[in-house]
Amino acid sequence: MEQSYIRHFLKRDKKLVYAIQKQEEWRQKQIDTYYRTGRPLYFKDKKIIE
């Protein structure tokens, strides 16, 4: 579903697509770190997601 949105936005605004992709990469990195180490997400911000 997200891929179709990205293709739709790509025709309109490439900067927006770039921002979405960066955000998605960051989110995946946070999830990978969480599952690899078993630590809560966003520990530095003291926002613990359970």
C-alpha positions as CSV (number, residue, x, y, z in Angstrom):
1,M,0.0,0.0,0.0
2,E,2.8,2.4,0.9
3,Q,4.6,1.8,-2.4
4,S,1.6,3.0,-4.4
5,Y,1.5,6.2,-2.3
6,I,5.2,6.7,-3.0
7,R,4.7,6.2,-6.7
8,H,1.8,8.7,-6.6
9,F,3.8,11.3,-4.7
10,L,6.9,10.8,-6.9
11,K,5.1,12.5,-9.8
12,R,4.3,15.5,-7.6
13,D,7.0,16.1,-5.1
14,K,10.3,14.3,-5.0
15,K,11.4,16.0,-1.8
16,L,8.4,14.6,0.0
17,V,9.1,11.1,-1.2
18,Y,12.7,11.4,0.0
19,A,11.6,12.5,3.4
20,I,9.1,9.6,3.6
21,Q,11.9,7.1,2.6
22,K,14.3,8.6,5.2
23,Q,11.6,8.3,7.9
24,E,10.9,4.7,6.9
25,E,14.6,3.8,7.0
26,W,14.9,5.4,10.5
27,R,11.9,3.5,11.8
28,Q,13.2,0.2,10.5
29,K,16.6,0.9,12.1
30,Q,14.9,1.6,15.4
31,I,12.9,-1.7,15.1
32,D,16.0,-3.6,14.2
33,T,17.9,-2.2,17.2
34,Y,15.0,-3.0,19.5
35,Y,14.8,-6.6,18.5
36,R,18.5,-7.1,18.4
37,T,19.3,-5.7,21.8
38,G,16.0,-6.1,23.6
39,R,16.1,-2.5,24.7
40,P,13.1,-0.2,24.6
41,L,12.6,2.0,21.6
42,Y,13.5,5.7,21.9
43,F,15.4,5.1,25.1
44,K,17.5,8.4,24.8
45,D,14.3,10.4,24.6
46,K,12.9,8.6,27.6
47,K,9.9,7.6,25.6
48,I,9.6,3.9,26.3
49,I,7.4,2.0,23.9
50,E,6.3,-1.5,25.2
